[in-house]
């Protein structure tokens, strides 16, 4: 999953990016409101973490403009502002959740995962597709009860396919949701990684749709 991280505190943003990266997220960092607005308009993200006290353009204005323009990405506000009036203003502008600084990094990770699940209509943290199990709380993957070891990129791709289960996902869409916008794009990399995931799963779960991309589904559901 690809996350837009908008935080002008460089040290805090770096620590948060490390925690999110360890949890399987691809991070695109920006430092001010103008950059945040541009990134939200130009790229597809699965969610955003937004500080309110930003230079150039404050977080509330960024959020309000994105919502008025029809952008629906889930937004977790991360701020030191703890007054009820500040929370109310954030929610009225379109925030989906609100975390007050200082915070536990694990809390942000858990809230972000829950936010993304809810935005896609998935209330439960564990996904089951045929013999495949993916637990979003700790990232565990198993097939027929046997644990499967995946690299970070393999896990990101599989997790995205699981969230989009039953739907055809193009290589371009996988790039947009799994890699940061500034990373090199090579369609062959996606094909190689998907082939590796298939071998590790050892079950007919990821189907190639010629000329379109991939679809994850158990054969009984296909």
CSV table of N, CA, C and O in Angstrom, one decimal, residues 9-105:
chain,number,residue,atom,x,y,z
A,9,UNK,N,8.4,18.0,10.2
A,9,UNK,CA,9.5,17.7,11.1
A,9,UNK,C,10.3,16.5,10.5
A,9,UNK,O,9.8,15.4,10.5
A,10,UNK,N,11.5,16.8,10.0
A,10,UNK,CA,12.2,15.8,9.3
A,10,UNK,C,12.6,14.6,10.1
A,10,UNK,O,12.4,13.4,9.6
A,11,UNK,N,13.0,14.8,11.3
A,11,UNK,CA,13.4,13.7,12.2
A,11,UNK,C,12.2,12.8,12.5
A,11,UNK,O,12.3,11.6,12.4
A,12,UNK,N,11.0,13.4,12.8
A,12,UNK,CA,9.8,12.6,13.1
A,12,UNK,C,9.4,11.9,11.8
A,12,UNK,O,9.0,10.7,11.9
A,13,UNK,N,9.4,12.6,10.7
A,13,UNK,CA,9.0,11.9,9.5
A,13,UNK,C,9.8,10.7,9.1
A,13,UNK,O,9.3,9.7,8.7
A,14,UNK,N,11.1,10.8,9.4
A,14,UNK,CA,12.0,9.7,9.1
A,14,UNK,C,11.8,8.5,9.9
A,14,UNK,O,11.7,7.4,9.4
A,15,UNK,N,11.5,8.8,11.2
A,15,UNK,CA,11.2,7.6,12.1
A,15,UNK,C,9.9,7.0,11.8
A,15,UNK,O,9.7,5.8,11.8
A,16,UNK,N,8.9,7.8,11.4
A,16,UNK,CA,7.6,7.3,11.1
A,16,UNK,C,7.7,6.5,9.8
A,16,UNK,O,7.1,5.5,9.6
A,17,UNK,N,8.5,7.1,8.8
A,17,UNK,CA,8.6,6.4,7.5
A,17,UNK,C,9.2,5.0,7.7
A,17,UNK,O,8.9,4.0,7.1
A,18,UNK,N,10.2,4.9,8.6
A,18,UNK,CA,10.8,3.6,8.9
A,18,UNK,C,9.8,2.6,9.5
A,18,UNK,O,9.8,1.4,9.1
A,19,UNK,N,9.0,3.1,10.4
A,19,UNK,CA,8.0,2.2,11.1
A,19,UNK,C,7.0,1.8,10.0
A,19,UNK,O,6.6,0.6,10.0
A,20,UNK,N,6.6,2.7,9.2
A,20,UNK,CA,5.6,2.3,8.1
A,20,UNK,C,6.2,1.4,7.1
A,20,UNK,O,5.5,0.5,6.6
A,21,UNK,N,7.4,1.6,6.8
A,21,UNK,CA,8.1,0.8,5.8
A,21,UNK,C,8.2,-0.6,6.4
A,21,UNK,O,8.0,-1.6,5.6
A,22,UNK,N,8.6,-0.8,7.6
A,22,UNK,CA,8.7,-2.1,8.3
A,22,UNK,C,7.3,-2.8,8.3
A,22,UNK,O,7.3,-4.0,8.4
A,23,UNK,N,6.3,-2.0,8.3
A,23,UNK,CA,4.9,-2.6,8.3
A,23,UNK,C,4.4,-2.9,6.9
A,23,UNK,O,3.3,-3.4,6.7
A,24,UNK,N,5.2,-2.7,5.9
A,24,UNK,CA,4.9,-3.1,4.5
A,24,UNK,C,4.3,-2.0,3.6
A,24,UNK,O,3.9,-2.2,2.5
A,25,UNK,N,4.4,-0.7,4.1
A,25,UNK,CA,3.9,0.4,3.3
A,25,UNK,C,5.0,1.0,2.5
A,25,UNK,O,6.2,1.1,2.9
A,26,UNK,N,4.7,1.5,1.3
A,26,UNK,CA,5.6,2.3,0.4
A,26,UNK,C,5.2,3.8,0.8
A,26,UNK,O,4.1,4.2,0.7
A,27,UNK,N,6.3,4.6,1.0
A,27,UNK,CA,6.1,5.9,1.6
A,27,UNK,C,6.5,7.0,0.6
A,27,UNK,O,7.6,6.9,0.0
A,28,UNK,N,5.7,8.0,0.4
A,28,UNK,CA,6.0,9.2,-0.4
A,28,UNK,C,6.0,10.4,0.6
A,28,UNK,O,4.9,10.7,1.1
A,29,UNK,N,7.1,11.0,0.9
A,29,UNK,CA,7.2,12.0,1.8
A,29,UNK,C,7.2,13.4,1.2
A,29,UNK,O,7.9,13.6,0.2
A,30,UNK,N,6.4,14.3,1.8
A,30,UNK,CA,6.5,15.7,1.4
A,30,UNK,C,6.5,16.6,2.7
A,30,UNK,O,6.1,16.1,3.7
A,31,UNK,N,7.0,17.8,2.6
A,31,UNK,CA,7.3,18.6,3.7
A,31,UNK,C,6.4,19.8,3.9
A,31,UNK,O,6.4,20.4,5.0
A,32,UNK,N,5.6,20.2,2.9
A,32,UNK,CA,4.8,21.4,3.1
A,32,UNK,C,3.4,21.2,2.4
A,32,UNK,O,3.2,20.2,1.7
A,33,UNK,N,2.5,22.1,2.7
A,33,UNK,CA,1.1,21.9,2.2
A,33,UNK,C,1.0,22.0,0.7
A,33,UNK,O,0.2,21.3,0.1
A,34,UNK,N,1.8,22.9,0.0
A,34,UNK,CA,1.8,23.0,-1.4
A,34,UNK,C,2.2,21.7,-2.1
A,34,UNK,O,1.5,21.2,-3.0
A,35,UNK,N,3.3,21.1,-1.6
A,35,UNK,CA,3.7,19.8,-2.1
A,35,UNK,C,2.6,18.7,-1.9
A,35,UNK,O,2.4,17.8,-2.7
A,36,UNK,N,2.0,18.8,-0.7
A,36,UNK,CA,1.0,17.8,-0.3
A,36,UNK,C,-0.2,17.9,-1.3
A,36,UNK,O,-0.7,16.8,-1.7
A,37,UNK,N,-0.6,19.1,-1.6
A,37,UNK,CA,-1.8,19.3,-2.5
A,37,UNK,C,-1.4,18.8,-3.9
A,37,UNK,O,-2.3,18.1,-4.5
A,38,UNK,N,-0.2,19.1,-4.3
A,38,UNK,CA,0.2,18.6,-5.6
A,38,UNK,C,0.2,17.1,-5.7
A,38,UNK,O,-0.3,16.5,-6.6
A,39,UNK,N,0.8,16.5,-4.7
A,39,UNK,CA,1.0,15.0,-4.6
A,39,UNK,C,-0.4,14.3,-4.6
A,39,UNK,O,-0.7,13.4,-5.3
A,40,UNK,N,-1.3,14.9,-3.8
A,40,UNK,CA,-2.7,14.3,-3.7
A,40,UNK,C,-3.4,14.4,-5.0
A,40,UNK,O,-4.3,13.6,-5.2
A,41,UNK,N,-3.1,15.4,-5.8
A,41,UNK,CA,-3.8,15.6,-7.0
A,41,UNK,C,-3.2,14.7,-8.1
A,41,UNK,O,-3.9,14.3,-9.0
A,42,UNK,N,-1.9,14.5,-8.1
A,42,UNK,CA,-1.2,13.9,-9.2
A,42,UNK,C,-1.0,12.4,-9.1
A,42,UNK,O,-0.8,11.7,-10.1
A,43,UNK,N,-1.0,11.9,-7.8
A,43,UNK,CA,-0.7,10.5,-7.6
A,43,UNK,C,-1.9,9.7,-6.9
A,43,UNK,O,-2.7,10.4,-6.2
A,44,UNK,N,-1.9,8.4,-7.0
A,44,UNK,CA,-2.9,7.6,-6.3
A,44,UNK,C,-2.2,7.1,-5.1
A,44,UNK,O,-1.2,6.4,-5.1
A,45,UNK,N,-2.9,7.3,-3.9
A,45,UNK,CA,-2.4,6.8,-2.7
A,45,UNK,C,-3.5,6.0,-2.0
A,45,UNK,O,-4.7,6.2,-2.2
A,46,UNK,N,-3.1,5.0,-1.2
A,46,UNK,CA,-4.1,4.2,-0.4
A,46,UNK,C,-4.6,5.0,0.8
A,46,UNK,O,-5.6,4.7,1.3
A,47,UNK,N,-3.7,5.9,1.3
A,47,UNK,CA,-4.1,6.7,2.5
A,47,UNK,C,-3.1,7.8,2.6
A,47,UNK,O,-2.0,7.8,2.0
A,48,UNK,N,-3.4,8.8,3.4
A,48,UNK,CA,-2.5,9.9,3.7
A,48,UNK,C,-2.4,10.1,5.2
A,48,UNK,O,-3.4,10.0,5.9
A,49,UNK,N,-1.2,10.5,5.7
A,49,UNK,CA,-0.9,10.9,7.0
A,49,UNK,C,-0.6,12.4,6.9
A,49,UNK,O,0.4,12.8,6.3
A,50,UNK,N,-1.4,13.2,7.6
A,50,UNK,CA,-1.3,14.7,7.3
A,50,UNK,C,-1.2,15.5,8.6
A,50,UNK,O,-2.0,15.4,9.5
A,51,UNK,N,-0.1,16.2,8.7
A,51,UNK,CA,0.1,17.1,9.8
A,51,UNK,C,-0.7,18.4,9.5
A,51,UNK,O,-0.9,18.7,8.4
A,52,UNK,N,-1.1,19.1,10.6
A,52,UNK,CA,-1.9,20.3,10.3
A,52,UNK,C,-1.1,21.5,10.3
A,52,UNK,O,-1.3,22.4,9.5
A,53,UNK,N,0.0,21.6,11.1
A,53,UNK,CA,0.8,22.8,11.1
A,53,UNK,C,1.9,22.7,10.1
A,53,UNK,O,3.1,22.4,10.4
A,54,UNK,N,1.6,23.0,8.9
A,54,UNK,CA,2.5,22.9,7.7
A,54,UNK,C,2.9,24.2,7.2
A,54,UNK,O,2.1,25.2,7.2
A,55,UNK,N,4.2,24.4,6.7
A,55,UNK,CA,4.5,25.6,6.0
A,55,UNK,C,3.9,25.7,4.7
A,55,UNK,O,3.4,24.7,4.1
A,56,UNK,N,3.8,26.9,4.1
A,56,UNK,CA,3.3,27.2,2.8
A,56,UNK,C,1.8,27.1,2.7
A,56,UNK,O,1.1,28.0,2.2
A,57,UNK,N,1.2,26.1,3.2
A,57,UNK,CA,-0.3,25.9,3.2
A,57,UNK,C,-0.6,24.9,4.3
A,57,UNK,O,0.0,23.8,4.4
A,58,UNK,N,-1.5,25.3,5.2
A,58,UNK,CA,-1.8,24.5,6.4
A,58,UNK,C,-2.6,23.2,6.0
A,58,UNK,O,-3.2,23.2,5.0
A,59,UNK,N,-2.5,22.2,6.9
A,59,UNK,CA,-3.1,20.9,6.6
A,59,UNK,C,-4.6,20.9,6.4
A,59,UNK,O,-5.1,20.2,5.6
A,60,UNK,N,-5.3,21.8,7.2
A,60,UNK,CA,-6.7,21.8,7.0
A,60,UNK,C,-7.1,22.3,5.6
A,60,UNK,O,-8.1,21.8,5.0
A,61,UNK,N,-6.4,23.3,5.1
A,61,UNK,CA,-6.7,23.8,3.8
A,61,UNK,C,-6.4,22.8,2.7
A,61,UNK,O,-7.2,22.6,1.8
A,62,UNK,N,-5.3,22.0,2.9
A,62,UNK,CA,-5.0,21.0,2.0
A,62,UNK,C,-6.1,19.9,1.9
A,62,UNK,O,-6.6,19.5,0.9
A,63,UNK,N,-6.5,19.5,3.1
A,63,UNK,CA,-7.6,18.5,3.2
A,63,UNK,C,-8.9,19.0,2.7
A,63,UNK,O,-9.5,18.3,1.9
A,64,UNK,N,-9.2,20.2,3.0
A,64,UNK,CA,-10.5,20.8,2.5
A,64,UNK,C,-10.5,20.8,1.0
A,64,UNK,O,-11.5,20.5,0.3
A,65,UNK,N,-9.4,21.3,0.4
A,65,UNK,CA,-9.3,21.4,-1.1
A,65,UNK,C,-9.4,20.1,-1.8
A,65,UNK,O,-10.1,19.9,-2.8
A,66,UNK,N,-8.7,19.1,-1.2
A,66,UNK,CA,-8.7,17.7,-1.8
A,66,UNK,C,-10.1,17.2,-1.8
A,66,UNK,O,-10.6,16.5,-2.7
A,67,UNK,N,-10.8,17.3,-0.6
A,67,UNK,CA,-12.2,16.8,-0.5
A,67,UNK,C,-13.1,17.5,-1.5
A,67,UNK,O,-14.0,16.9,-2.1
A,68,UNK,N,-13.0,18.8,-1.6
A,68,UNK,CA,-13.9,19.6,-2.5
A,68,UNK,C,-13.7,19.2,-3.9
A,68,UNK,O,-14.6,19.3,-4.8
A,69,UNK,N,-12.4,18.8,-4.2
A,69,UNK,CA,-12.1,18.3,-5.6
A,69,UNK,C,-12.5,16.9,-5.9
A,69,UNK,O,-12.3,16.3,-7.0
A,70,UNK,N,-13.0,16.2,-4.8
A,70,UNK,CA,-13.5,14.8,-5.0
A,70,UNK,C,-12.5,13.7,-4.7
A,70,UNK,O,-12.8,12.6,-4.9
A,71,UNK,N,-11.4,14.1,-4.1
A,71,UNK,CA,-10.4,13.0,-3.7
A,71,UNK,C,-10.9,12.4,-2.4
A,71,UNK,O,-11.1,13.0,-1.4
A,72,UNK,N,-10.9,11.0,-2.5
A,72,UNK,CA,-11.5,10.3,-1.4
A,72,UNK,C,-10.5,9.5,-0.6
A,72,UNK,O,-10.9,8.6,0.3
A,73,UNK,N,-9.3,9.6,-0.8
A,73,UNK,CA,-8.3,8.8,-0.1
A,73,UNK,C,-8.5,9.0,1.5
A,73,UNK,O,-8.7,10.1,1.9
A,74,UNK,N,-8.4,7.9,2.2
A,74,UNK,CA,-8.5,8.0,3.7
A,74,UNK,C,-7.3,8.9,4.2
A,74,UNK,O,-6.2,8.8,3.8
A,75,UNK,N,-7.7,9.8,5.2
A,75,UNK,CA,-6.7,10.7,5.7
A,75,UNK,C,-6.6,10.6,7.2
A,75,UNK,O,-7.7,10.7,7.9
A,76,UNK,N,-5.4,10.3,7.7
A,76,UNK,CA,-5.2,10.3,9.2
A,76,UNK,C,-4.5,11.5,9.6
A,76,UNK,O,-3.3,11.8,9.1
A,77,UNK,N,-5.1,12.4,10.4
A,77,UNK,CA,-4.5,13.6,10.8
A,77,UNK,C,-3.6,13.3,12.0
A,77,UNK,O,-3.9,12.6,12.9
A,78,UNK,N,-2.3,13.9,11.9
A,78,UNK,CA,-1.3,13.7,12.9
A,78,UNK,C,-0.9,15.0,13.4
A,78,UNK,O,-0.3,15.8,12.6
A,79,UNK,N,-1.2,15.4,14.6
A,79,UNK,CA,-0.9,16.8,15.0
A,79,UNK,C,-0.8,16.9,16.6
A,79,UNK,O,-1.2,16.1,17.3
A,80,UNK,N,-0.2,18.0,17.0
A,80,UNK,CA,-0.1,18.3,18.4
A,80,UNK,C,-1.3,19.1,18.9
A,80,UNK,O,-1.4,19.3,20.1
A,81,UNK,N,-2.2,19.5,18.0
A,81,UNK,CA,-3.4,20.2,18.4
A,81,UNK,C,-4.4,19.2,19.0
A,81,UNK,O,-4.9,18.4,18.4
A,82,UNK,N,-4.7,19.4,20.3
A,82,UNK,CA,-5.5,18.5,21.0
A,82,UNK,C,-6.9,19.1,21.5
A,82,UNK,O,-7.7,18.4,22.1
A,83,UNK,N,-7.2,20.3,21.2
A,83,UNK,CA,-8.4,20.9,21.6
A,83,UNK,C,-9.6,20.3,20.7
A,83,UNK,O,-9.4,19.9,19.6
A,84,UNK,N,-10.7,20.1,21.4
A,84,UNK,CA,-11.9,19.6,20.7
A,84,UNK,C,-12.2,20.4,19.4
A,84,UNK,O,-12.6,19.8,18.4
A,85,UNK,N,-12.1,21.7,19.5
A,85,UNK,CA,-12.4,22.5,18.3
A,85,UNK,C,-11.4,22.2,17.1
A,85,UNK,O,-11.9,22.3,16.0
A,86,UNK,N,-10.2,21.9,17.4
A,86,UNK,CA,-9.2,21.5,16.4
A,86,UNK,C,-9.6,20.2,15.7
A,86,UNK,O,-9.6,20.0,14.5
A,87,UNK,N,-10.0,19.2,16.6
A,87,UNK,CA,-10.5,17.9,16.1
A,87,UNK,C,-11.7,18.1,15.2
A,87,UNK,O,-11.8,17.5,14.2
A,88,UNK,N,-12.7,18.9,15.7
A,88,UNK,CA,-13.9,19.1,15.0
A,88,UNK,C,-13.6,19.7,13.6
A,88,UNK,O,-14.2,19.3,12.6
A,89,UNK,N,-12.7,20.7,13.6
A,89,UNK,CA,-12.4,21.3,12.3
A,89,UNK,C,-11.8,20.3,11.4
A,89,UNK,O,-12.1,20.4,10.2
A,90,UNK,N,-10.9,19.4,11.9
A,90,UNK,CA,-10.3,18.4,11.0
A,90,UNK,C,-11.3,17.5,10.5
A,90,UNK,O,-11.3,17.2,9.3
A,91,UNK,N,-12.2,17.0,11.3
A,91,UNK,CA,-13.2,16.0,10.8
A,91,UNK,C,-14.2,16.7,9.9
A,91,UNK,O,-14.6,16.1,8.9
A,92,UNK,N,-14.5,18.0,10.1
A,92,UNK,CA,-15.4,18.7,9.2
A,92,UNK,C,-14.8,19.0,7.9
A,92,UNK,O,-15.4,19.1,6.9
A,93,UNK,N,-13.4,19.0,7.9
A,93,UNK,CA,-12.7,19.2,6.6
A,93,UNK,C,-12.6,17.9,5.8
A,93,UNK,O,-12.2,18.0,4.6
A,94,UNK,N,-12.8,16.8,6.5
A,94,UNK,CA,-12.8,15.5,5.8
A,94,UNK,C,-11.8,14.5,6.3
A,94,UNK,O,-11.6,13.5,5.7
A,95,UNK,N,-11.3,14.7,7.5
A,95,UNK,CA,-10.4,13.7,8.1
A,95,UNK,C,-11.1,12.5,8.5
A,95,UNK,O,-12.3,12.5,8.8
A,96,UNK,N,-10.5,11.3,8.4
A,96,UNK,CA,-11.1,10.0,8.8
A,96,UNK,C,-10.6,9.6,10.1
A,96,UNK,O,-11.3,8.8,10.8
A,97,UNK,N,-9.5,10.0,10.6
A,97,UNK,CA,-9.0,9.7,12.0
A,97,UNK,C,-8.1,10.8,12.4
A,97,UNK,O,-7.6,11.6,11.6
A,98,UNK,N,-7.8,10.8,13.7
A,98,UNK,CA,-7.0,11.9,14.3
A,98,UNK,C,-6.2,11.3,15.5
A,98,UNK,O,-6.7,10.7,16.4
A,99,UNK,N,-4.8,11.5,15.4
A,99,UNK,CA,-3.9,11.1,16.4
A,99,UNK,C,-3.1,12.3,16.9
A,99,UNK,O,-2.6,13.1,16.1
A,100,UNK,N,-3.0,12.4,18.2
A,100,UNK,CA,-2.4,13.5,18.8
A,100,UNK,C,-0.9,13.2,19.1
A,100,UNK,O,-0.6,12.1,19.7
A,101,UNK,N,0.0,14.1,18.8
A,101,UNK,CA,1.4,14.0,19.2
A,101,UNK,C,1.6,14.3,20.7
A,101,UNK,O,0.9,15.2,21.2
A,102,UNK,N,2.5,13.7,21.4
A,102,UNK,CA,3.3,12.5,20.9
A,102,UNK,C,2.5,11.3,20.9
A,102,UNK,O,1.5,11.2,21.5
A,103,UNK,N,3.0,10.3,20.1
A,103,UNK,CA,2.2,9.1,19.8
A,103,UNK,C,3.1,7.9,19.8
A,103,UNK,O,4.4,8.0,19.7
A,104,UNK,N,2.5,6.7,19.9
A,104,UNK,CA,3.3,5.5,19.6
A,104,UNK,C,3.2,5.2,18.2
A,104,UNK,O,2.2,5.2,17.5
A,105,UNK,N,4.4,4.8,17.6
A,105,UNK,CA,4.4,4.5,16.2
A,105,UNK,C,3.5,3.3,15.8
A,105,UNK,O,2.9,3.3,14.8
